[in-house]
GROMACS .gro file of C-alpha atoms in nm:
model
  301
    1UNK     CA    1   1.012  -4.931  -4.239
    2UNK     CA    2   1.196  -5.006  -4.505
    3UNK     CA    3   1.504  -4.802  -4.607
    4UNK     CA    4   1.618  -4.834  -4.982
    5UNK     CA    5   1.934  -4.691  -5.115
    6UNK     CA    6   1.950  -4.520  -5.423
    7UNK     CA    7   1.987  -4.836  -5.656
    8UNK     CA    8   1.670  -4.923  -5.586
    9UNK     CA    9   1.755  -5.202  -5.323
   10UNK     CA   10   1.670  -5.259  -4.967
   11UNK     CA   11   1.931  -5.230  -4.764
   12UNK     CA   12   1.762  -5.196  -4.388
   13UNK     CA   13   1.418  -5.303  -4.228
   14UNK     CA   14   1.338  -5.148  -3.936
   15UNK     CA   15   1.036  -5.273  -3.679
   16UNK     CA   16   0.773  -5.045  -3.580
   17UNK     CA   17   0.500  -5.124  -3.265
   18UNK     CA   18   0.223  -5.160  -3.447
   19UNK     CA   19   0.019  -4.936  -3.131
   20UNK     CA   20   0.235  -4.617  -3.292
   21UNK     CA   21   0.127  -4.670  -3.682
   22UNK     CA   22  -0.222  -4.514  -3.797
   23UNK     CA   23  -0.273  -4.632  -4.171
   24UNK     CA   24  -0.517  -4.357  -4.414
   25UNK     CA   25  -0.566  -4.228  -4.713
   26UNK     CA   26  -0.415  -3.938  -4.846
   27UNK     CA   27  -0.542  -3.764  -5.184
   28UNK     CA   28  -0.679  -4.123  -5.246
   29UNK     CA   29  -0.302  -4.264  -5.138
   30UNK     CA   30  -0.272  -4.512  -4.915
   31UNK     CA   31  -0.002  -4.340  -4.594
   32UNK     CA   32   0.103  -4.437  -4.249
   33UNK     CA   33   0.129  -4.179  -3.976
   34UNK     CA   34   0.369  -4.268  -3.671
   35UNK     CA   35   0.418  -4.143  -3.348
   36UNK     CA   36   0.728  -4.056  -3.263
   37UNK     CA   37   0.740  -3.940  -2.940
   38UNK     CA   38   0.497  -3.597  -2.970
   39UNK     CA   39   0.556  -3.538  -3.310
   40UNK     CA   40   0.386  -3.738  -3.600
   41UNK     CA   41   0.556  -3.890  -3.932
   42UNK     CA   42   0.439  -3.936  -4.288
   43UNK     CA   43   0.574  -4.222  -4.482
   44UNK     CA   44   0.417  -4.393  -4.804
   45UNK     CA   45   0.308  -4.716  -4.921
   46UNK     CA   46   0.674  -4.799  -5.024
   47UNK     CA   47   0.820  -4.728  -4.728
   48UNK     CA   48   0.643  -4.969  -4.447
   49UNK     CA   49   0.594  -5.304  -4.462
   50UNK     CA   50   0.259  -5.316  -4.348
   51UNK     CA   51   0.085  -5.695  -4.338
   52UNK     CA   52  -0.284  -5.632  -4.226
   53UNK     CA   53  -0.508  -5.885  -4.039
   54UNK     CA   54  -0.843  -5.975  -4.140
   55UNK     CA   55  -1.072  -5.692  -4.191
   56UNK     CA   56  -1.327  -5.508  -4.472
   57UNK     CA   57  -1.111  -5.190  -4.553
   58UNK     CA   58  -0.795  -5.264  -4.651
   59UNK     CA   59  -0.605  -5.051  -4.433
   60UNK     CA   60  -0.648  -5.213  -4.041
   61UNK     CA   61  -0.745  -5.592  -4.000
   62UNK     CA   62  -0.996  -5.663  -3.672
   63UNK     CA   63  -0.819  -5.739  -3.318
   64UNK     CA   64  -0.882  -6.092  -3.210
   65UNK     CA   65  -0.834  -5.967  -2.888
   66UNK     CA   66  -1.048  -5.719  -2.885
   67UNK     CA   67  -1.359  -5.924  -3.087
   68UNK     CA   68  -1.305  -6.171  -2.874
   69UNK     CA   69  -1.283  -5.987  -2.523
   70UNK     CA   70  -1.675  -6.128  -2.419
   71UNK     CA   71  -1.535  -6.500  -2.468
   72UNK     CA   72  -1.187  -6.328  -2.352
   73UNK     CA   73  -1.361  -6.229  -2.023
   74UNK     CA   74  -1.581  -6.444  -1.944
   75UNK     CA   75  -1.305  -6.693  -1.902
   76UNK     CA   76  -1.098  -6.433  -1.654
   77UNK     CA   77  -1.394  -6.348  -1.481
   78UNK     CA   78  -1.501  -6.716  -1.427
   79UNK     CA   79  -1.097  -6.775  -1.276
   80UNK     CA   80  -1.180  -6.481  -1.048
   81UNK     CA   81  -1.499  -6.629  -0.968
   82UNK     CA   82  -1.363  -6.942  -0.843
   83UNK     CA   83  -1.103  -6.827  -0.677
   84UNK     CA   84  -1.300  -6.630  -0.463
   85UNK     CA   85  -1.589  -6.886  -0.411
   86UNK     CA   86  -1.329  -7.171  -0.311
   87UNK     CA   87  -1.100  -6.978  -0.096
   88UNK     CA   88  -1.317  -6.812   0.117
   89UNK     CA   89  -1.640  -7.021   0.079
   90UNK     CA   90  -1.713  -7.267   0.319
   91UNK     CA   91  -1.772  -7.630   0.152
   92UNK     CA   92  -1.742  -7.890   0.435
   93UNK     CA   93  -1.707  -8.285   0.285
   94UNK     CA   94  -1.950  -8.413   0.591
   95UNK     CA   95  -2.176  -8.216   0.801
   96UNK     CA   96  -2.291  -8.366   1.139
   97UNK     CA   97  -2.591  -8.284   1.314
   98UNK     CA   98  -2.793  -8.294   1.691
   99UNK     CA   99  -3.085  -8.392   1.733
  100UNK     CA  100  -3.110  -8.092   2.003
  101UNK     CA  101  -2.850  -7.878   2.024
  102UNK     CA  102  -2.499  -7.895   2.108
  103UNK     CA  103  -2.371  -7.707   2.431
  104UNK     CA  104  -2.094  -7.826   2.454
  105UNK     CA  105  -1.815  -7.563   2.313
  106UNK     CA  106  -1.552  -7.825   2.396
  107UNK     CA  107  -1.696  -8.114   2.197
  108UNK     CA  108  -1.700  -7.953   1.859
  109UNK     CA  109  -1.423  -7.843   1.888
  110UNK     CA  110  -1.245  -8.180   1.965
  111UNK     CA  111  -1.457  -8.355   1.690
  112UNK     CA  112  -1.297  -8.092   1.458
  113UNK     CA  113  -0.996  -8.159   1.562
  114UNK     CA  114  -0.935  -8.507   1.633
  115UNK     CA  115  -1.165  -8.567   1.279
  116UNK     CA  116  -1.038  -8.320   1.031
  117UNK     CA  117  -0.788  -8.291   0.817
  118UNK     CA  118  -0.576  -8.535   0.577
  119UNK     CA  119  -0.413  -8.685   0.846
  120UNK     CA  120  -0.711  -8.795   1.041
  121UNK     CA  121  -0.837  -8.997   0.745
  122UNK     CA  122  -1.061  -9.276   0.720
  123UNK     CA  123  -1.058  -9.265   1.155
  124UNK     CA  124  -1.290  -9.410   1.330
  125UNK     CA  125  -1.573  -9.175   1.442
  126UNK     CA  126  -1.766  -9.217   1.706
  127UNK     CA  127  -2.091  -8.985   1.790
  128UNK     CA  128  -2.312  -8.937   2.147
  129UNK     CA  129  -2.655  -8.863   2.166
  130UNK     CA  130  -2.836  -8.927   1.877
  131UNK     CA  131  -2.561  -8.757   1.662
  132UNK     CA  132  -2.529  -8.783   1.264
  133UNK     CA  133  -2.307  -8.773   0.993
  134UNK     CA  134  -2.374  -8.704   0.660
  135UNK     CA  135  -2.153  -8.672   0.324
  136UNK     CA  136  -2.131  -8.380   0.180
  137UNK     CA  137  -2.015  -8.378  -0.203
  138UNK     CA  138  -2.024  -8.142  -0.528
  139UNK     CA  139  -2.316  -7.901  -0.593
  140UNK     CA  140  -2.475  -7.942  -0.884
  141UNK     CA  141  -2.411  -7.570  -0.960
  142UNK     CA  142  -2.064  -7.659  -0.855
  143UNK     CA  143  -2.038  -7.876  -1.107
  144UNK     CA  144  -2.174  -7.663  -1.390
  145UNK     CA  145  -1.913  -7.419  -1.306
  146UNK     CA  146  -1.632  -7.677  -1.358
  147UNK     CA  147  -1.778  -7.775  -1.736
  148UNK     CA  148  -1.829  -7.429  -1.812
  149UNK     CA  149  -1.482  -7.360  -1.717
  150UNK     CA  150  -1.348  -7.662  -1.909
  151UNK     CA  151  -1.599  -7.516  -2.215
  152UNK     CA  152  -1.371  -7.162  -2.201
  153UNK     CA  153  -1.078  -7.389  -2.316
  154UNK     CA  154  -1.212  -7.461  -2.689
  155UNK     CA  155  -1.377  -7.126  -2.725
  156UNK     CA  156  -1.042  -6.914  -2.688
  157UNK     CA  157  -0.881  -7.187  -2.941
  158UNK     CA  158  -1.183  -7.143  -3.195
  159UNK     CA  159  -1.095  -6.789  -3.198
  160UNK     CA  160  -0.705  -6.813  -3.251
  161UNK     CA  161  -0.777  -7.116  -3.515
  162UNK     CA  162  -0.589  -7.339  -3.244
  163UNK     CA  163  -0.685  -7.743  -3.182
  164UNK     CA  164  -0.734  -7.732  -2.787
  165UNK     CA  165  -0.431  -8.007  -2.732
  166UNK     CA  166  -0.194  -7.672  -2.816
  167UNK     CA  167  -0.384  -7.464  -2.473
  168UNK     CA  168  -0.305  -7.826  -2.299
  169UNK     CA  169  -0.655  -7.959  -2.297
  170UNK     CA  170  -0.613  -8.291  -2.408
  171UNK     CA  171  -0.962  -8.397  -2.300
  172UNK     CA  172  -0.986  -8.598  -2.617
  173UNK     CA  173  -0.650  -8.654  -2.715
  174UNK     CA  174  -0.472  -8.969  -2.761
  175UNK     CA  175  -0.201  -9.089  -2.930
  176UNK     CA  176  -0.366  -9.249  -3.210
  177UNK     CA  177  -0.472  -8.860  -3.310
  178UNK     CA  178  -0.227  -8.660  -3.180
  179UNK     CA  179  -0.016  -8.668  -3.495
  180UNK     CA  180  -0.280  -8.580  -3.713
  181UNK     CA  181  -0.372  -8.261  -3.439
  182UNK     CA  182  -0.008  -8.151  -3.535
  183UNK     CA  183  -0.063  -8.192  -3.910
  184UNK     CA  184  -0.407  -8.005  -3.888
  185UNK     CA  185  -0.225  -7.712  -3.690
  186UNK     CA  186  -0.017  -7.678  -3.988
  187UNK     CA  187  -0.195  -7.708  -4.273
  188UNK     CA  188  -0.552  -7.487  -4.113
  189UNK     CA  189  -0.355  -7.250  -3.835
  190UNK     CA  190  -0.008  -7.194  -3.914
  191UNK     CA  191   0.007  -7.238  -4.371
  192UNK     CA  192  -0.247  -6.977  -4.392
  193UNK     CA  193  -0.079  -6.700  -4.159
  194UNK     CA  194   0.255  -6.788  -4.335
  195UNK     CA  195   0.110  -6.807  -4.710
  196UNK     CA  196  -0.071  -6.406  -4.612
  197UNK     CA  197   0.321  -6.314  -4.515
  198UNK     CA  198   0.534  -6.463  -4.824
  199UNK     CA  199   0.238  -6.281  -5.069
  200UNK     CA  200   0.326  -5.941  -4.895
  201UNK     CA  201   0.720  -5.998  -4.852
  202UNK     CA  202   0.685  -6.070  -5.250
  203UNK     CA  203   0.480  -5.791  -5.288
  204UNK     CA  204   0.671  -5.530  -5.077
  205UNK     CA  205   1.014  -5.645  -5.089
  206UNK     CA  206   1.121  -5.749  -5.432
  207UNK     CA  207   1.100  -5.574  -5.754
  208UNK     CA  208   0.926  -5.679  -6.078
  209UNK     CA  209   1.289  -5.807  -6.225
  210UNK     CA  210   1.330  -6.031  -5.920
  211UNK     CA  211   1.052  -6.212  -5.944
  212UNK     CA  212   0.974  -6.212  -6.269
  213UNK     CA  213   1.309  -6.215  -6.465
  214UNK     CA  214   1.537  -6.362  -6.164
  215UNK     CA  215   1.251  -6.598  -6.015
  216UNK     CA  216   1.317  -6.467  -5.623
  217UNK     CA  217   1.029  -6.549  -5.424
  218UNK     CA  218   0.986  -6.602  -5.054
  219UNK     CA  219   0.832  -6.947  -4.898
  220UNK     CA  220   0.856  -7.080  -4.533
  221UNK     CA  221   0.990  -7.428  -4.510
  222UNK     CA  222   0.774  -7.598  -4.256
  223UNK     CA  223   0.872  -7.928  -4.354
  224UNK     CA  224   1.024  -7.984  -4.061
  225UNK     CA  225   0.677  -7.914  -3.847
  226UNK     CA  226   0.505  -8.158  -4.091
  227UNK     CA  227   0.766  -8.438  -3.990
  228UNK     CA  228   0.568  -8.779  -3.826
  229UNK     CA  229   0.723  -9.066  -3.720
  230UNK     CA  230   1.008  -9.211  -3.934
  231UNK     CA  231   0.809  -9.504  -4.079
  232UNK     CA  232   0.592  -9.245  -4.227
  233UNK     CA  233   0.874  -9.067  -4.376
  234UNK     CA  234   1.034  -9.358  -4.495
  235UNK     CA  235   0.689  -9.482  -4.664
  236UNK     CA  236   0.730  -9.089  -4.809
  237UNK     CA  237   1.067  -9.046  -4.916
  238UNK     CA  238   1.069  -9.428  -5.075
  239UNK     CA  239   0.767  -9.338  -5.282
  240UNK     CA  240   0.914  -8.992  -5.401
  241UNK     CA  241   1.217  -9.143  -5.543
  242UNK     CA  242   1.043  -9.454  -5.645
  243UNK     CA  243   0.902  -9.217  -5.886
  244UNK     CA  244   1.158  -8.992  -5.986
  245UNK     CA  245   1.033  -8.669  -5.743
  246UNK     CA  246   1.308  -8.667  -5.519
  247UNK     CA  247   1.690  -8.731  -5.529
  248UNK     CA  248   1.902  -8.869  -5.258
  249UNK     CA  249   2.020  -8.546  -5.181
  250UNK     CA  250   1.711  -8.376  -5.176
  251UNK     CA  251   1.569  -8.656  -4.927
  252UNK     CA  252   1.893  -8.629  -4.706
  253UNK     CA  253   1.875  -8.249  -4.715
  254UNK     CA  254   1.507  -8.281  -4.545
  255UNK     CA  255   1.668  -8.512  -4.267
  256UNK     CA  256   1.917  -8.221  -4.214
  257UNK     CA  257   2.205  -8.496  -4.328
  258UNK     CA  258   2.527  -8.383  -4.480
  259UNK     CA  259   2.481  -8.477  -4.908
  260UNK     CA  260   2.605  -8.731  -5.035
  261UNK     CA  261   2.938  -8.700  -5.255
  262UNK     CA  262   2.881  -8.930  -5.503
  263UNK     CA  263   2.750  -8.777  -5.833
  264UNK     CA  264   2.470  -9.010  -5.876
  265UNK     CA  265   2.296  -8.894  -5.569
  266UNK     CA  266   2.182  -8.533  -5.727
  267UNK     CA  267   2.054  -8.784  -6.039
  268UNK     CA  268   1.637  -8.881  -6.059
  269UNK     CA  269   1.598  -9.234  -6.064
  270UNK     CA  270   1.338  -9.419  -6.231
  271UNK     CA  271   1.255  -9.807  -6.191
  272UNK     CA  272   1.286 -10.033  -6.494
  273UNK     CA  273   1.402 -10.376  -6.382
  274UNK     CA  274   1.609 -10.190  -6.095
  275UNK     CA  275   1.652  -9.863  -5.990
  276UNK     CA  276   1.890  -9.617  -6.300
  277UNK     CA  277   1.950  -9.238  -6.306
  278UNK     CA  278   1.696  -9.075  -6.500
  279UNK     CA  279   1.943  -8.907  -6.690
  280UNK     CA  280   2.051  -9.256  -6.864
  281UNK     CA  281   1.716  -9.393  -6.942
  282UNK     CA  282   1.794  -9.291  -7.342
  283UNK     CA  283   2.088  -9.468  -7.304
  284UNK     CA  284   1.947  -9.810  -7.136
  285UNK     CA  285   1.615  -9.784  -7.406
  286UNK     CA  286   1.884  -9.797  -7.692
  287UNK     CA  287   2.113 -10.085  -7.570
  288UNK     CA  288   1.792 -10.295  -7.484
  289UNK     CA  289   1.664 -10.164  -7.842
  290UNK     CA  290   1.949 -10.320  -7.960
  291UNK     CA  291   1.958 -10.611  -7.832
  292UNK     CA  292   1.629 -10.698  -7.927
  293UNK     CA  293   1.717 -10.690  -8.284
  294UNK     CA  294   1.963 -10.930  -8.273
  295UNK     CA  295   1.773 -11.198  -8.097
  296UNK     CA  296   1.511 -11.093  -8.389
  297UNK     CA  297   1.819 -11.180  -8.636
  298UNK     CA  298   1.907 -11.511  -8.461
  299UNK     CA  299   1.601 -11.596  -8.476
  300UNK     CA  300   1.585 -11.572  -8.813
  301UNK     CA  301   1.879 -11.768  -8.920
   0.00000   0.00000   0.00000
């Protein structure tokens, strides 16, 4: 809820749980019906900061959880099935067979006690009466189950437009591509959301005077998320400084350093023979022109 004072200025913002708000059209105007206990309170568009998600009616955005309930439900069902299957099922790693029938219950129990368990691994096994041992691997259906579980991670990541490594799936990640994945996360996942927020903040929280006369606007700073390794940052700052696009203090600000108090630290520099402030370029060119004229006069003499 947006609270305005008598001067038309925003003085307060009060968060309201989305589950309590229902946007609707009333007499051609957008209003919001808010549940306050057992009562209903109606506020017009100017008093509500509403940032709708993806949708087609302009009022209500789709719930990602509702749209992805089948994919998410499949992952939850597979997790439940897996815990029950492997928790309650019997999956021995080896089977000992007898040519006829092993009537000696004591021998059967002794074999399990002697050879079963992690501490009894790699012991010499002695079999009697023509008994045979066979190893049992992971059945193909169990292997396919594990692959399906792995597939559910990128499936969920697609719904939320996330790179899989953000859900701790590092199967295809490496030291060489994780930085590019992080940049892709910012540009493809975060920025579309931030731009939508900025547009609504500018439209709903700023007056026309503030926007167009005073030049006030909302912007999220994601430079910290885009920060790469020190060499890449150094090359970027060097290039921006070399073309007169950034000052020394702007570079220091991006690195969270204190500003330099030198007066030239806020000047733009351009390359000549060496770097000089952009504000001194006319003076430099004038001196260069004077030297050229003197040299020409000397040649004539």
